[in-house]
Amino acid sequence: MIASASSTTAAALAADAAFMDRALELASHGVALASPNPMVGAVLVRDGQVVGEGFHTYDGTRHAEIIALEAAGASARGATLYINLEPCCHTGRTGPCTQALIAAGVARVAAAMADPNPAVAGRGFEQLRSAGIEVSIGLHEAQAWRLNEAFARWIVSRKPLVTLKSALTLDGRLVLPSVKRGATISQEDRWISSPESRAEVHRMRHASDALLTGIGTVLVDDPLLTDRTGLPRRRKLLRVVMDSRLRLPLRSRLVRSADQDVLVFTRVKENSPKARALRRAGVEVVRLPGRGSKPDLRAILVELGRREILSLLLEAGAILNSAALAAGIVDKMRVFFAPKLAGPTGTGRRTGAASAPSRLRAVQELQNVTIERFGPDFAIEGYLRDVYRTR
């Protein structure tokens, strides 16, 4: 029996989708290892068989395409490359991948998305087509954008993608334990969310370059704010504290665990006795301009972007969350709801991400909303802006 044209096309499309799935899976191996570069996975296929594949890590230097070409050898000639991001066409730490693909005789390139880097931005595809290579774009584009949304945000704005994470009760309360200084906080009082939600938060921390909190959270919870997944990462998670009056206790767990991975933004002079004491303990103290007594949140983003921080996870209380939303620096939100009720507002309780708006039209609406379950909890995620196209 001779297969119909439609069934042959369907089979080819299914094969393309499966190989692109593999490229995306390989790219995801670069989480916490590729930044400040994008995560890229490449799969070379000839006559329906994988002949080479690879993924990029920053320390490994070589791009995913080059690793796949080296694995394929002579089998790369006439093959199809499946890749989640447009091959580069410029010289950076390495030479242009487009020239390597042309020299290897690759016949077709299937890419999920164009590179948002202004140094590439479609020119890689143009070079490939000019050399006679067939190019197709857009397969699994949404998944590819999501994987590299932090890189896309940073490469065009030089500011990190900001994700506000919070955990609330069903009645919208962020429960903070009210205890005297030095008293012990029980685990029951410390956590709103389930172990499954907390494990997911650590995965979020692992995928982030930096974490920002406010001094209020530090004074109440004395958190470590570390990535405890145990998974490898190229750079330590940068733990950032917004501390206008430099109240960070020298005996806090943050300071005692500091190893060039704690950064404090303040309005206090950098040569003050407290600033000098924190530096001796391994904490970096940076004075930033601000309005009144508080550092400017936008200035914080500029400084973190300058340090090649692509993704910033905001884990704070209601005051800093509200300030971040009011300043317009939040790109996306992820709120974990526990099936619990905190009851009327009182001692030790605060409202969640922000205070109630005075007018309905002031309400910000999330886009591309998704809902996931984590044990008994559920998490709502959505975007406040189009992070893929904004500059």
mmCIF file of C-alpha atoms in Angstrom:
data_model
loop_
_atom_site.group_PDB
_atom_site.id
_atom_site.type_symbol
_atom_site.label_atom_id
_atom_site.label_comp_id
_atom_site.label_asym_id
_atom_site.label_seq_id
_atom_site.Cartn_x
_atom_site.Cartn_y
_atom_site.Cartn_z
ATOM 1 C CA MET A 1 0.000 0.000 0.000
ATOM 2 C CA ILE A 2 1.291 3.428 -0.930
ATOM 3 C CA ALA A 3 0.954 6.017 1.834
ATOM 4 C CA SER A 4 -1.117 9.067 0.942
ATOM 5 C CA ALA A 5 0.533 12.467 0.706
ATOM 6 C CA SER A 6 -1.417 13.651 3.755
ATOM 7 C CA SER A 7 -0.275 10.744 5.928
ATOM 8 C CA THR A 8 3.333 11.240 4.814
ATOM 9 C CA THR A 9 3.115 14.932 5.692
ATOM 10 C CA ALA A 10 1.565 14.127 9.077
ATOM 11 C CA ALA A 11 4.352 11.671 9.832
ATOM 12 C CA ALA A 12 6.993 14.254 8.855
ATOM 13 C CA LEU A 13 5.383 16.884 11.072
ATOM 14 C CA ALA A 14 5.224 14.453 13.989
ATOM 15 C CA ALA A 15 8.899 13.623 13.525
ATOM 16 C CA ASP A 16 9.794 17.318 13.399
ATOM 17 C CA ALA A 17 7.861 17.917 16.629
ATOM 18 C CA ALA A 18 9.549 14.993 18.384
ATOM 19 C CA PHE A 19 13.046 16.130 17.420
ATOM 20 C CA MET A 20 12.277 19.707 18.475
ATOM 21 C CA ASP A 21 11.005 18.371 21.790
ATOM 22 C CA ARG A 22 14.385 16.724 22.217
ATOM 23 C CA ALA A 23 16.206 19.970 21.386
ATOM 24 C CA LEU A 24 14.164 21.792 24.023
ATOM 25 C CA GLU A 25 14.846 19.036 26.547
ATOM 26 C CA LEU A 26 18.576 19.303 25.887
ATOM 27 C CA ALA A 27 18.431 23.094 26.166
ATOM 28 C CA SER A 28 16.820 22.817 29.596
ATOM 29 C CA HIS A 29 19.967 21.065 30.847
ATOM 30 C CA GLY A 30 21.497 24.543 30.734
ATOM 31 C CA VAL A 31 19.326 25.842 33.599
ATOM 32 C CA ALA A 32 21.658 27.675 36.030
ATOM 33 C CA LEU A 33 24.613 26.671 33.835
ATOM 34 C CA ALA A 34 24.230 28.780 30.676
ATOM 35 C CA SER A 35 23.489 32.266 32.075
ATOM 36 C CA PRO A 36 24.229 34.952 30.981
ATOM 37 C CA ASN A 37 23.974 33.139 27.647
ATOM 38 C CA PRO A 38 20.711 31.598 26.433
ATOM 39 C CA MET A 39 19.895 27.925 26.915
ATOM 40 C CA VAL A 40 20.280 26.100 23.610
ATOM 41 C CA GLY A 41 19.875 22.481 22.587
ATOM 42 C CA ALA A 42 20.695 21.061 19.144
ATOM 43 C CA VAL A 43 19.812 17.754 17.468
ATOM 44 C CA LEU A 44 21.227 16.644 14.096
ATOM 45 C CA VAL A 45 19.102 14.096 12.239
ATOM 46 C CA ARG A 46 19.921 12.215 9.043
ATOM 47 C CA ASP A 47 17.611 9.668 7.428
ATOM 48 C CA GLY A 48 15.393 9.733 10.497
ATOM 49 C CA GLN A 49 18.196 8.935 12.935
ATOM 50 C CA VAL A 50 19.901 11.217 15.462
ATOM 51 C CA VAL A 51 23.572 11.507 14.478
ATOM 52 C CA GLY A 52 24.639 14.211 16.907
ATOM 53 C CA GLU A 53 23.274 16.369 19.697
ATOM 54 C CA GLY A 54 24.431 18.785 22.359
ATOM 55 C CA PHE A 55 23.517 21.624 24.704
ATOM 56 C CA HIS A 56 25.284 24.799 25.752
ATOM 57 C CA THR A 57 26.790 25.697 29.110
ATOM 58 C CA TYR A 58 28.610 28.977 29.643
ATOM 59 C CA ASP A 59 31.740 27.391 31.090
ATOM 60 C CA GLY A 60 31.764 24.811 28.321
ATOM 61 C CA THR A 61 32.081 27.696 25.833
ATOM 62 C CA ARG A 62 31.166 25.664 22.730
ATOM 63 C CA HIS A 63 27.681 26.265 21.400
ATOM 64 C CA ALA A 64 25.150 23.457 21.125
ATOM 65 C CA GLU A 65 25.421 23.375 17.307
ATOM 66 C CA ILE A 66 29.179 22.849 17.426
ATOM 67 C CA ILE A 67 28.895 20.033 19.964
ATOM 68 C CA ALA A 68 26.282 18.325 17.767
ATOM 69 C CA LEU A 69 28.409 18.770 14.625
ATOM 70 C CA GLU A 70 31.451 17.284 16.331
ATOM 71 C CA ALA A 71 29.403 14.298 17.470
ATOM 72 C CA ALA A 72 27.976 13.753 13.972
ATOM 73 C CA GLY A 73 31.220 14.095 12.036
ATOM 74 C CA ALA A 74 30.745 13.323 8.344
ATOM 75 C CA SER A 75 27.111 12.320 9.011
ATOM 76 C CA ALA A 76 26.237 16.012 9.381
ATOM 77 C CA ARG A 77 26.319 16.405 5.583
ATOM 78 C CA GLY A 78 22.736 16.394 4.311
ATOM 79 C CA ALA A 79 21.319 16.326 7.846
ATOM 80 C CA THR A 80 18.621 18.450 9.469
ATOM 81 C CA LEU A 81 19.454 20.522 12.540
ATOM 82 C CA TYR A 82 16.692 20.975 15.105
ATOM 83 C CA ILE A 83 17.451 23.849 17.461
ATOM 84 C CA ASN A 84 15.403 25.959 19.854
ATOM 85 C CA LEU A 85 17.187 29.242 19.024
ATOM 86 C CA GLU A 86 18.488 30.809 15.816
ATOM 87 C CA PRO A 87 22.171 29.929 15.201
ATOM 88 C CA CYS A 88 24.518 32.827 15.890
ATOM 89 C CA CYS A 89 26.160 34.654 12.996
ATOM 90 C CA HIS A 90 28.614 36.854 14.873
ATOM 91 C CA THR A 91 31.932 36.320 16.611
ATOM 92 C CA GLY A 92 31.867 36.508 20.393
ATOM 93 C CA ARG A 93 33.685 34.085 22.660
ATOM 94 C CA THR A 94 33.344 31.640 19.745
ATOM 95 C CA GLY A 95 33.067 31.920 15.980
ATOM 96 C CA PRO A 96 29.723 32.087 14.136
ATOM 97 C CA CYS A 97 27.778 28.823 14.206
ATOM 98 C CA THR A 98 26.193 29.620 10.839
ATOM 99 C CA GLN A 99 29.558 29.255 9.103
ATOM 100 C CA ALA A 100 30.205 25.936 10.850
ATOM 101 C CA LEU A 101 26.814 24.601 9.712
ATOM 102 C CA ILE A 102 27.437 25.730 6.136
ATOM 103 C CA ALA A 103 30.908 24.165 6.092
ATOM 104 C CA ALA A 104 29.539 20.874 7.470
ATOM 105 C CA GLY A 105 27.003 20.612 4.636
ATOM 106 C CA VAL A 106 23.850 20.679 6.777
ATOM 107 C CA ALA A 107 20.851 20.648 4.435
ATOM 108 C CA ARG A 108 18.099 22.042 6.648
ATOM 109 C CA VAL A 109 17.730 24.010 9.871
ATOM 110 C CA ALA A 110 14.478 23.890 11.857
ATOM 111 C CA ALA A 111 14.540 26.560 14.582
ATOM 112 C CA ALA A 112 11.880 27.265 17.178
ATOM 113 C CA MET A 113 12.517 31.011 17.384
ATOM 114 C CA ALA A 114 14.650 33.866 16.163
ATOM 115 C CA ASP A 115 17.366 35.148 18.465
ATOM 116 C CA PRO A 116 16.233 38.341 20.254
ATOM 117 C CA ASN A 117 19.883 39.413 20.497
ATOM 118 C CA PRO A 118 20.180 42.531 18.277
ATOM 119 C CA ALA A 119 23.535 41.193 17.060
ATOM 120 C CA VAL A 120 21.688 38.251 15.456
ATOM 121 C CA ALA A 121 17.938 38.974 15.113
ATOM 122 C CA GLY A 122 17.296 37.034 11.883
ATOM 123 C CA ARG A 123 20.669 37.555 10.251
ATOM 124 C CA GLY A 124 21.670 33.999 11.111
ATOM 125 C CA PHE A 125 18.727 32.693 9.102
ATOM 126 C CA GLU A 126 19.634 34.991 6.208
ATOM 127 C CA GLN A 127 23.174 33.617 6.060
ATOM 128 C CA LEU A 128 21.925 30.028 6.067
ATOM 129 C CA ARG A 129 19.402 30.668 3.301
ATOM 130 C CA SER A 130 22.012 32.499 1.227
ATOM 131 C CA ALA A 131 24.156 29.360 1.410
ATOM 132 C CA GLY A 132 21.290 27.217 0.085
ATOM 133 C CA ILE A 133 20.224 25.732 3.438
ATOM 134 C CA GLU A 134 16.491 25.282 3.910
ATOM 135 C CA VAL A 135 15.275 27.154 7.002
ATOM 136 C CA SER A 136 11.970 26.721 8.841
ATOM 137 C CA ILE A 137 11.025 28.771 11.911
ATOM 138 C CA GLY A 138 8.334 28.588 14.577
ATOM 139 C CA LEU A 139 7.937 24.956 15.629
ATOM 140 C CA HIS A 140 7.282 24.964 19.420
ATOM 141 C CA GLU A 141 7.973 28.697 19.453
ATOM 142 C CA ALA A 142 5.990 29.367 22.651
ATOM 143 C CA GLN A 143 7.954 26.752 24.619
ATOM 144 C CA ALA A 144 11.214 28.134 23.274
ATOM 145 C CA TRP A 145 10.339 31.703 24.277
ATOM 146 C CA ARG A 146 9.363 30.599 27.771
ATOM 147 C CA LEU A 147 12.613 28.701 28.223
ATOM 148 C CA ASN A 148 14.701 31.767 27.374
ATOM 149 C CA GLU A 149 12.357 34.548 28.505
ATOM 150 C CA ALA A 150 14.917 35.882 31.010
ATOM 151 C CA PHE A 151 17.594 36.072 28.324
ATOM 152 C CA ALA A 152 15.130 37.738 25.942
ATOM 153 C CA ARG A 153 14.249 40.349 28.541
ATOM 154 C CA TRP A 154 17.870 41.073 29.478
ATOM 155 C CA ILE A 155 19.426 41.099 26.007
ATOM 156 C CA VAL A 156 17.110 43.875 24.785
ATOM 157 C CA SER A 157 16.756 45.918 28.007
ATOM 158 C CA ARG A 158 19.875 45.028 30.034
ATOM 159 C CA LYS A 159 17.564 44.483 32.987
ATOM 160 C CA PRO A 160 16.628 41.160 34.570
ATOM 161 C CA LEU A 161 13.271 39.473 34.233
ATOM 162 C CA VAL A 162 11.499 40.006 37.571
ATOM 163 C CA THR A 163 9.208 37.295 38.937
ATOM 164 C CA LEU A 164 7.202 38.083 42.062
ATOM 165 C CA LYS A 165 6.596 34.960 44.106
ATOM 166 C CA SER A 166 4.298 34.884 47.105
ATOM 167 C CA ALA A 167 2.467 32.353 49.265
ATOM 168 C CA LEU A 168 -0.971 33.263 50.565
ATOM 169 C CA THR A 169 -3.921 31.781 52.372
ATOM 170 C CA LEU A 170 -7.231 31.496 50.533
ATOM 171 C CA ASP A 171 -8.401 34.765 52.075
ATOM 172 C CA GLY A 172 -5.361 36.536 50.665
ATOM 173 C CA ARG A 173 -3.237 36.814 53.774
ATOM 174 C CA LEU A 174 0.538 36.577 54.027
ATOM 175 C CA VAL A 175 0.910 35.177 57.541
ATOM 176 C CA LEU A 176 4.006 36.437 59.323
ATOM 177 C CA PRO A 177 4.841 35.039 62.751
ATOM 178 C CA SER A 178 4.809 37.628 65.515
ATOM 179 C CA VAL A 179 7.598 36.749 67.936
ATOM 180 C CA LYS A 180 10.006 38.527 70.202
ATOM 181 C CA ARG A 181 13.605 38.973 69.065
ATOM 182 C CA GLY A 182 15.599 35.836 69.753
ATOM 183 C CA ALA A 183 12.542 33.619 70.159
ATOM 184 C CA THR A 184 12.251 30.359 68.233
ATOM 185 C CA ILE A 185 9.725 30.169 65.375
ATOM 186 C CA SER A 186 8.107 26.755 64.976
ATOM 187 C CA GLN A 187 7.943 25.141 61.557
ATOM 188 C CA GLU A 188 4.155 25.210 61.771
ATOM 189 C CA ASP A 189 4.229 29.000 62.148
ATOM 190 C CA ARG A 190 6.987 29.558 59.601
ATOM 191 C CA TRP A 191 5.288 28.039 56.540
ATOM 192 C CA ILE A 192 1.975 28.737 54.845
ATOM 193 C CA SER A 193 2.496 26.400 51.909
ATOM 194 C CA SER A 194 3.010 22.661 51.586
ATOM 195 C CA PRO A 195 6.320 20.779 51.201
ATOM 196 C CA GLU A 196 5.480 20.295 47.519
ATOM 197 C CA SER A 197 5.098 24.051 47.015
ATOM 198 C CA ARG A 198 8.301 24.760 48.883
ATOM 199 C CA ALA A 199 10.164 22.278 46.701
ATOM 200 C CA GLU A 200 8.855 24.106 43.636
ATOM 201 C CA VAL A 201 10.044 27.421 45.081
ATOM 202 C CA HIS A 202 13.533 25.976 45.379
ATOM 203 C CA ARG A 203 13.333 24.944 41.719
ATOM 204 C CA MET A 204 12.410 28.553 40.952
ATOM 205 C CA ARG A 205 15.411 29.732 42.947
ATOM 206 C CA HIS A 206 17.623 27.286 41.072
ATOM 207 C CA ALA A 207 16.475 28.739 37.756
ATOM 208 C CA SER A 208 17.131 32.317 38.953
ATOM 209 C CA ASP A 209 20.363 34.288 38.972
ATOM 210 C CA ALA A 210 19.382 36.379 41.987
ATOM 211 C CA LEU A 211 16.771 36.669 44.717
ATOM 212 C CA LEU A 212 15.564 39.964 46.191
ATOM 213 C CA THR A 213 13.931 40.448 49.574
ATOM 214 C CA GLY A 214 13.325 43.297 51.985
ATOM 215 C CA ILE A 215 14.881 43.887 55.362
ATOM 216 C CA GLY A 216 11.484 43.369 57.014
ATOM 217 C CA THR A 217 11.389 39.754 55.858
ATOM 218 C CA VAL A 218 14.933 39.218 57.112
ATOM 219 C CA LEU A 219 14.190 40.682 60.537
ATOM 220 C CA VAL A 220 11.036 38.582 60.974
ATOM 221 C CA ASP A 221 12.030 35.249 59.410
ATOM 222 C CA ASP A 222 15.857 35.245 59.511
ATOM 223 C CA PRO A 223 15.874 33.271 56.220
ATOM 224 C CA LEU A 224 18.829 31.756 54.377
ATOM 225 C CA LEU A 225 17.322 32.341 50.908
ATOM 226 C CA THR A 226 19.533 29.691 49.316
ATOM 227 C CA ASP A 227 19.014 27.269 46.437
ATOM 228 C CA ARG A 228 18.670 23.917 48.198
ATOM 229 C CA THR A 229 17.864 21.746 45.184
ATOM 230 C CA GLY A 230 21.367 20.251 45.197
ATOM 231 C CA LEU A 231 21.492 20.724 41.415
ATOM 232 C CA PRO A 232 24.627 22.169 39.801
ATOM 233 C CA ARG A 233 24.824 25.862 39.042
ATOM 234 C CA ARG A 234 27.577 27.969 37.481
ATOM 235 C CA ARG A 235 27.146 30.982 39.729
ATOM 236 C CA LYS A 236 25.928 31.084 43.291
ATOM 237 C CA LEU A 237 22.416 32.411 43.736
ATOM 238 C CA LEU A 238 22.956 36.091 44.521
ATOM 239 C CA ARG A 239 20.980 36.958 47.662
ATOM 240 C CA VAL A 240 19.970 40.614 47.538
ATOM 241 C CA VAL A 241 18.471 42.645 50.390
ATOM 242 C CA MET A 242 16.846 46.058 50.100
ATOM 243 C CA ASP A 243 17.819 47.634 53.398
ATOM 244 C CA SER A 244 17.424 51.417 53.418
ATOM 245 C CA ARG A 245 18.764 52.011 56.935
ATOM 246 C CA LEU A 246 21.233 49.118 56.961
ATOM 247 C CA ARG A 247 19.564 47.177 59.754
ATOM 248 C CA LEU A 248 20.773 43.762 58.576
ATOM 249 C CA PRO A 249 21.913 41.971 61.759
ATOM 250 C CA LEU A 250 25.501 40.763 61.770
ATOM 251 C CA ARG A 251 24.270 37.549 63.449
ATOM 252 C CA SER A 252 21.564 36.873 60.869
ATOM 253 C CA ARG A 253 21.797 33.644 58.924
ATOM 254 C CA LEU A 254 22.251 35.630 55.730
ATOM 255 C CA VAL A 255 25.356 37.353 57.050
ATOM 256 C CA ARG A 256 26.793 34.293 58.771
ATOM 257 C CA SER A 257 26.469 32.280 55.536
ATOM 258 C CA ALA A 258 27.725 35.058 53.248
ATOM 259 C CA ASP A 259 30.424 34.003 50.809
ATOM 260 C CA GLN A 260 30.523 36.807 48.237
ATOM 261 C CA ASP A 261 26.869 35.984 47.445
ATOM 262 C CA VAL A 262 25.008 38.521 49.617
ATOM 263 C CA LEU A 263 24.430 42.037 48.280
ATOM 264 C CA VAL A 264 22.738 44.825 50.219
ATOM 265 C CA PHE A 265 21.320 47.948 48.604
ATOM 266 C CA THR A 266 21.021 50.842 51.021
ATOM 267 C CA ARG A 267 20.786 54.619 51.389
ATOM 268 C CA VAL A 268 23.357 54.626 54.206
ATOM 269 C CA LYS A 269 26.856 55.855 53.374
ATOM 270 C CA GLU A 270 29.141 53.055 52.217
ATOM 271 C CA ASN A 271 31.869 54.015 54.694
ATOM 272 C CA SER A 272 29.601 53.867 57.750
ATOM 273 C CA PRO A 273 30.690 51.601 60.647
ATOM 274 C CA LYS A 274 27.843 49.147 59.931
ATOM 275 C CA ALA A 275 28.711 48.974 56.242
ATOM 276 C CA ARG A 276 32.348 48.263 57.078
ATOM 277 C CA ALA A 277 31.323 45.532 59.533
ATOM 278 C CA LEU A 278 29.116 43.870 56.927
ATOM 279 C CA ARG A 279 31.921 43.953 54.366
ATOM 280 C CA ARG A 280 34.275 42.277 56.836
ATOM 281 C CA ALA A 281 31.642 39.540 57.156
ATOM 282 C CA GLY A 282 31.640 38.979 53.368
ATOM 283 C CA VAL A 283 28.589 41.071 52.464
ATOM 284 C CA GLU A 284 28.747 43.581 49.606
ATOM 285 C CA VAL A 285 27.136 46.913 50.453
ATOM 286 C CA VAL A 286 26.088 49.295 47.662
ATOM 287 C CA ARG A 287 24.577 52.719 48.201
ATOM 288 C CA LEU A 288 22.087 53.651 45.501
ATOM 289 C CA PRO A 289 20.175 56.834 44.783
ATOM 290 C CA GLY A 290 16.552 56.834 45.744
ATOM 291 C CA ARG A 291 13.476 58.810 46.586
ATOM 292 C CA GLY A 292 13.590 59.889 50.178
ATOM 293 C CA SER A 293 15.065 57.169 52.352
ATOM 294 C CA LYS A 294 14.496 54.191 50.046
ATOM 295 C CA PRO A 295 16.724 52.945 47.193
ATOM 296 C CA ASP A 296 15.206 53.307 43.728
ATOM 297 C CA LEU A 297 13.944 49.908 42.595
ATOM 298 C CA ARG A 298 14.628 50.737 38.962
ATOM 299 C CA ALA A 299 18.205 51.619 39.858
ATOM 300 C CA ILE A 300 18.501 48.217 41.532
ATOM 301 C CA LEU A 301 17.449 46.521 38.286
ATOM 302 C CA VAL A 302 19.950 48.545 36.274
ATOM 303 C CA GLU A 303 22.754 47.593 38.648
ATOM 304 C CA LEU A 304 21.808 43.900 38.635
ATOM 305 C CA GLY A 305 21.557 43.929 34.852
ATOM 306 C CA ARG A 306 25.029 45.448 34.683
ATOM 307 C CA ARG A 307 26.219 42.434 36.680
ATOM 308 C CA GLU A 308 24.713 40.109 34.036
ATOM 309 C CA ILE A 309 21.841 39.028 36.267
ATOM 310 C CA LEU A 310 19.208 37.793 33.802
ATOM 311 C CA SER A 311 16.514 36.630 36.222
ATOM 312 C CA LEU A 312 15.464 38.069 39.576
ATOM 313 C CA LEU A 313 13.073 36.282 41.942
ATOM 314 C CA LEU A 314 11.272 38.646 44.305
ATOM 315 C CA GLU A 315 10.503 36.894 47.606
ATOM 316 C CA ALA A 316 9.340 39.572 49.999
ATOM 317 C CA GLY A 317 6.469 40.823 52.109
ATOM 318 C CA ALA A 318 3.561 43.062 51.275
ATOM 319 C CA ILE A 319 5.451 46.358 51.514
ATOM 320 C CA LEU A 320 8.211 45.558 49.018
ATOM 321 C CA ASN A 321 5.826 43.603 46.784
ATOM 322 C CA SER A 322 3.498 46.608 46.623
ATOM 323 C CA ALA A 323 6.394 48.957 45.906
ATOM 324 C CA ALA A 324 7.667 46.715 43.108
ATOM 325 C CA LEU A 325 4.227 46.526 41.496
ATOM 326 C CA ALA A 326 3.718 50.278 41.834
ATOM 327 C CA ALA A 327 7.139 50.913 40.253
ATOM 328 C CA GLY A 328 6.204 48.707 37.303
ATOM 329 C CA ILE A 329 9.279 46.479 37.586
ATOM 330 C CA VAL A 330 7.444 43.141 37.905
ATOM 331 C CA ASP A 331 7.254 41.098 34.694
ATOM 332 C CA LYS A 332 5.425 38.031 35.973
ATOM 333 C CA MET A 333 3.844 36.704 39.135
ATOM 334 C CA ARG A 334 3.543 33.294 40.687
ATOM 335 C CA VAL A 335 1.313 33.090 43.746
ATOM 336 C CA PHE A 336 0.936 29.886 45.764
ATOM 337 C CA PHE A 337 -2.395 29.513 47.585
ATOM 338 C CA ALA A 338 -2.699 27.150 50.543
ATOM 339 C CA PRO A 339 -6.141 25.767 51.477
ATOM 340 C CA LYS A 340 -6.091 27.689 54.758
ATOM 341 C CA LEU A 341 -7.857 30.726 56.212
ATOM 342 C CA ALA A 342 -5.966 33.279 58.271
ATOM 343 C CA GLY A 343 -9.082 35.026 59.541
ATOM 344 C CA PRO A 344 -9.436 38.745 60.271
ATOM 345 C CA THR A 345 -6.365 40.924 59.894
ATOM 346 C CA GLY A 346 -4.542 41.195 63.185
ATOM 347 C CA THR A 347 -1.230 40.699 64.874
ATOM 348 C CA GLY A 348 1.264 38.894 62.706
ATOM 349 C CA ARG A 349 -0.833 39.076 59.542
ATOM 350 C CA ARG A 350 -0.387 41.185 56.442
ATOM 351 C CA THR A 351 -2.165 41.456 53.139
ATOM 352 C CA GLY A 352 -0.503 39.669 50.273
ATOM 353 C CA ALA A 353 1.079 41.029 47.123
ATOM 354 C CA ALA A 354 -0.348 44.544 47.330
ATOM 355 C CA SER A 355 -2.904 46.718 49.018
ATOM 356 C CA ALA A 356 -6.344 47.141 47.479
ATOM 357 C CA PRO A 357 -6.524 49.649 44.602
ATOM 358 C CA SER A 358 -8.697 52.699 45.110
ATOM 359 C CA ARG A 359 -10.306 52.340 41.678
ATOM 360 C CA LEU A 360 -11.226 49.247 39.723
ATOM 361 C CA ARG A 361 -9.459 50.500 36.611
ATOM 362 C CA ALA A 362 -6.209 50.558 38.629
ATOM 363 C CA VAL A 363 -6.317 46.757 38.857
ATOM 364 C CA GLN A 364 -3.593 45.060 36.799
ATOM 365 C CA GLU A 365 -4.711 42.023 34.825
ATOM 366 C CA LEU A 366 -2.382 39.060 34.334
ATOM 367 C CA GLN A 367 -1.940 37.623 30.861
ATOM 368 C CA ASN A 368 -1.242 34.025 29.772
ATOM 369 C CA VAL A 369 -2.438 32.689 33.110
ATOM 370 C CA THR A 370 -1.717 29.087 34.102
ATOM 371 C CA ILE A 371 -2.724 27.135 37.212
ATOM 372 C CA GLU A 372 -0.790 24.187 38.704
ATOM 373 C CA ARG A 373 -1.290 21.934 41.702
ATOM 374 C CA PHE A 374 1.460 21.287 44.234
ATOM 375 C CA GLY A 375 0.220 18.842 46.837
ATOM 376 C CA PRO A 376 -2.805 20.470 48.520
ATOM 377 C CA ASP A 377 -1.830 23.923 47.191
ATOM 378 C CA PHE A 378 -2.331 25.547 43.818
ATOM 379 C CA ALA A 379 -0.221 28.185 42.091
ATOM 380 C CA ILE A 380 -1.408 30.883 39.691
ATOM 381 C CA GLU A 381 1.151 32.279 37.256
ATOM 382 C CA GLY A 382 0.713 35.116 34.818
ATOM 383 C CA TYR A 383 2.494 37.981 33.068
ATOM 384 C CA LEU A 384 2.119 41.716 33.595
ATOM 385 C CA ARG A 385 3.796 42.599 30.291
ATOM 386 C CA ASP A 386 4.942 41.021 27.054
ATOM 387 C CA VAL A 387 8.464 40.217 28.201
ATOM 388 C CA TYR A 388 9.387 38.808 24.804
ATOM 389 C CA ARG A 389 8.936 41.995 22.810
ATOM 390 C CA THR A 390 9.550 44.770 25.344
ATOM 391 C CA ARG A 391 12.697 46.857 25.262
#
